[in-house]
Amino acid sequence: FFQAEDGIRDDLVTGVQTCALPIYTQCLGNLGIIEFQQKNYDVALSHMLEAEGLYKKYGIESNIGVLYLSLGDIYLAKKNIGLASSYYSKALENGRELESIDDQRYAYLGLSNCEEMKRNFSAAYDYIKKYNVLNDSIFNFKSSRKQTSLLQNYEMEKRDRSEEHTSELQSPDH
């Protein structure tokens, strides 16, 4: 009986993993991030590498840039600069493909940190300049969007006041 129960449980877990694989894979990545934040680097790495294997095996494309950035962070914290650089480079490539400024920005920051640890300050400076350019573009985009929103609100309020004034003038009480 217990062997059958274990078999069913295994089949159930396999079914859940297969049907909801992208969610399961993302959960593994999130567990890795939590473990990383608690400085449990080996446990974090285990979760992240399992997630990476599933991403590759099943062709899951969503959020792989974040996974690469996280793997870069873990390897950097473990002072494995070669693997950290490799994952930051993968994140940068993925960010370019998806036009994700955020992923590109963090990849440049990670690459800068790697070069700094290698004492290659010239390359570190080049990467941090690229990070700053993207950082500024995000700030400018947000500022522009905020200005547009404020202008739209002003125009709507102005139109509403004008309509109220017009309706007051047209009312029989005037």
C-alpha positions as a printed NumPy array, in Angstrom:
array([[  0.   ,   0.   ,   0.   ],
       [  2.688,   2.494,   0.998],
       [  4.694,   1.761,  -2.143],
       [  1.631,   2.476,  -4.255],
       [  1.004,   5.668,  -2.303],
       [  4.585,   6.788,  -2.878],
       [  4.262,   5.972,  -6.571],
       [  1.069,   7.997,  -6.833],
       [  2.665,  10.862,  -4.958],
       [  5.638,  10.769,  -7.342],
       [  3.288,  10.702, -10.343],
       [  1.34 ,  13.615,  -8.885],
       [  4.488,  15.672,  -8.35 ],
       [  5.638,  14.846, -11.89 ],
       [  2.238,  15.852, -13.263],
       [  2.235,  19.125, -11.351],
       [  5.771,  19.882, -12.477],
       [  4.911,  19.134, -16.095],
       [  1.581,  21.009, -16.213],
       [  2.763,  24.027, -14.303],
       [  6.408,  23.807, -15.257],
       [  7.033,  27.525, -15.848],
       [  5.532,  28.341, -12.447],
       [  7.463,  25.536, -10.751],
       [ 10.671,  26.711, -12.422],
       [ 10.068,  30.301, -11.37 ],
       [  9.397,  29.123,  -7.796],
       [ 12.753,  27.346,  -7.785],
       [ 14.386,  30.569,  -8.9  ],
       [ 12.555,  32.517,  -6.2  ],
       [ 13.688,  30.001,  -3.577],
       [ 17.216,  30.515,  -4.835],
       [ 16.875,  34.279,  -4.453],
       [ 15.582,  33.889,  -0.885],
       [ 18.449,  31.546,   0.016],
       [ 20.922,  33.954,  -1.598],
       [ 19.59 ,  36.859,   0.468],
       [ 20.129,  34.715,   3.57 ],
       [ 23.687,  34.023,   2.386],
       [ 22.984,  30.3  ,   1.9  ],
       [ 24.904,  30.365,  -1.362],
       [ 25.201,  26.614,  -1.938],
       [ 21.47 ,  26.011,  -1.371],
       [ 20.653,  29.03 ,  -3.548],
       [ 22.931,  27.717,  -6.266],
       [ 21.28 ,  24.3  ,  -6.133],
       [ 17.803,  25.801,  -6.661],
       [ 19.009,  28.138,  -9.395],
       [ 20.877,  25.467, -11.326],
       [ 17.866,  23.151, -11.154],
       [ 15.704,  25.988, -12.49 ],
       [ 18.235,  26.686, -15.258],
       [ 18.176,  23.013, -16.243],
       [ 14.388,  23.098, -16.531],
       [ 14.472,  26.342, -18.519],
       [ 16.841,  24.732, -21.011],
       [ 15.248,  21.275, -21.096],
       [ 11.723,  22.542, -21.747],
       [ 12.522,  25.73 , -23.678],
       [ 10.982,  28.053, -21.093],
       [ 11.939,  31.602, -22.035],
       [ 10.194,  33.813, -19.496],
       [ 12.365,  35.292, -16.745],
       [ 15.569,  33.523, -17.773],
       [ 17.4  ,  36.866, -17.736],
       [ 16.568,  37.298, -14.049],
       [ 17.803,  33.756, -13.413],
       [ 21.093,  34.519, -15.182],
       [ 21.516,  37.715, -13.166],
       [ 20.851,  35.819,  -9.936],
       [ 23.328,  33.097, -10.86 ],
       [ 25.873,  35.819, -11.616],
       [ 25.238,  37.338,  -8.179],
       [ 25.684,  33.973,  -6.456],
       [ 28.921,  33.171,  -8.262],
       [ 30.219,  36.682,  -7.585],
       [ 29.444,  36.265,  -3.873],
       [ 31.318,  32.94 ,  -3.975],
       [ 34.197,  34.8  ,  -5.689],
       [ 33.945,  32.634,  -8.829],
       [ 34.444,  35.556, -11.159],
       [ 34.65 ,  33.486, -14.341],
       [ 31.214,  31.933, -13.895],
       [ 29.783,  35.209, -12.596],
       [ 30.973,  37.011, -15.75 ],
       [ 29.589,  34.231, -17.916],
       [ 26.117,  34.492, -16.382],
       [ 26.101,  38.29 , -16.459],
       [ 27.046,  38.096, -20.155],
       [ 24.165,  35.666, -20.779],
       [ 21.816,  38.041, -18.951],
       [ 23.077,  40.946, -21.061],
       [ 22.532,  39.012, -24.295],
       [ 19.052,  37.951, -23.19 ],
       [ 18.252,  41.516, -22.127],
       [ 19.258,  42.822, -25.535],
       [ 17.139,  40.207, -27.311],
       [ 14.101,  41.076, -25.201],
       [ 14.91 ,  44.804, -25.146],
       [ 14.887,  44.688, -21.339],
       [ 16.747,  47.77 , -20.202],
       [ 16.529,  46.642, -16.581],
       [ 18.242,  43.299, -17.265],
       [ 20.902,  44.985, -19.389],
       [ 21.5  ,  47.566, -16.707],
       [ 21.99 ,  44.992, -13.931],
       [ 24.155,  42.844, -16.202],
       [ 26.472,  45.809, -16.811],
       [ 26.645,  46.444, -13.072],
       [ 27.516,  42.798, -12.415],
       [ 30.148,  42.791, -15.159],
       [ 31.621,  45.965, -13.688],
       [ 31.835,  44.309, -10.271],
       [ 33.54 ,  41.27 , -11.821],
       [ 36.125,  43.417, -13.571],
       [ 36.722,  45.383, -10.393],
       [ 37.375,  42.149,  -8.482],
       [ 39.865,  41.182, -11.217],
       [ 41.426,  44.618, -10.68 ],
       [ 40.712,  45.494, -14.318],
       [ 39.544,  48.991, -13.465],
       [ 39.418,  50.219, -17.058],
       [ 36.891,  47.551, -18.075],
       [ 35.005,  48.037, -14.787],
       [ 34.719,  51.743, -15.572],
       [ 33.495,  51.042, -19.123],
       [ 30.757,  48.747, -17.804],
       [ 29.681,  51.178, -15.089],
       [ 29.398,  53.936, -17.726],
       [ 27.052,  51.697, -19.738],
       [ 25.103,  50.962, -16.558],
       [ 24.769,  54.702, -15.881],
       [ 23.599,  55.451, -19.435],
       [ 20.797,  52.892, -19.072],
       [ 20.041,  54.093, -15.551],
       [ 19.683,  57.646, -16.848],
       [ 17.452,  56.505, -19.712],
       [ 15.144,  54.731, -17.251],
       [ 15.052,  57.831, -15.036],
       [ 14.354,  60.078, -18.034],
       [ 11.607,  57.751, -19.267],
       [  9.94 ,  57.735, -15.84 ],
       [ 10.245,  61.509, -15.556],
       [  8.822,  61.996, -19.025],
       [  5.926,  59.675, -18.258],
       [  5.235,  61.543, -15.015],
       [  5.303,  64.908, -16.823],
       [  2.908,  63.589, -19.467],
       [  0.567,  62.32 , -16.77 ],
       [  0.624,  65.657, -14.937],
       [ -0.065,  67.532, -18.174],
       [ -2.967,  65.213, -19.021],
       [ -4.45 ,  65.686, -15.543],
       [ -4.109,  69.45 , -15.857],
       [ -5.797,  69.453, -19.276],
       [ -8.649,  67.255, -17.995],
       [ -9.236,  69.485, -14.974],
       [ -9.124,  72.575, -17.184],
       [-11.674,  71.018, -19.584],
       [-13.914,  69.929, -16.679],
       [-13.859,  73.445, -15.206],
       [-14.632,  74.92 , -18.597],
       [-17.565,  72.534, -19.066],
       [-18.869,  73.359, -15.562],
       [-18.595,  77.065, -16.285],
       [-20.386,  76.644, -19.641],
       [-23.2  ,  74.615, -18.08 ],
       [-23.599,  77.225, -15.309],
       [-23.955,  79.966, -17.917],
       [-26.526,  77.93 , -19.837],
       [-28.632,  77.027, -16.794],
       [-31.997,  78.851, -16.467],
       [-30.964,  80.314, -13.111],
       [-28.565,  82.765, -14.835]])
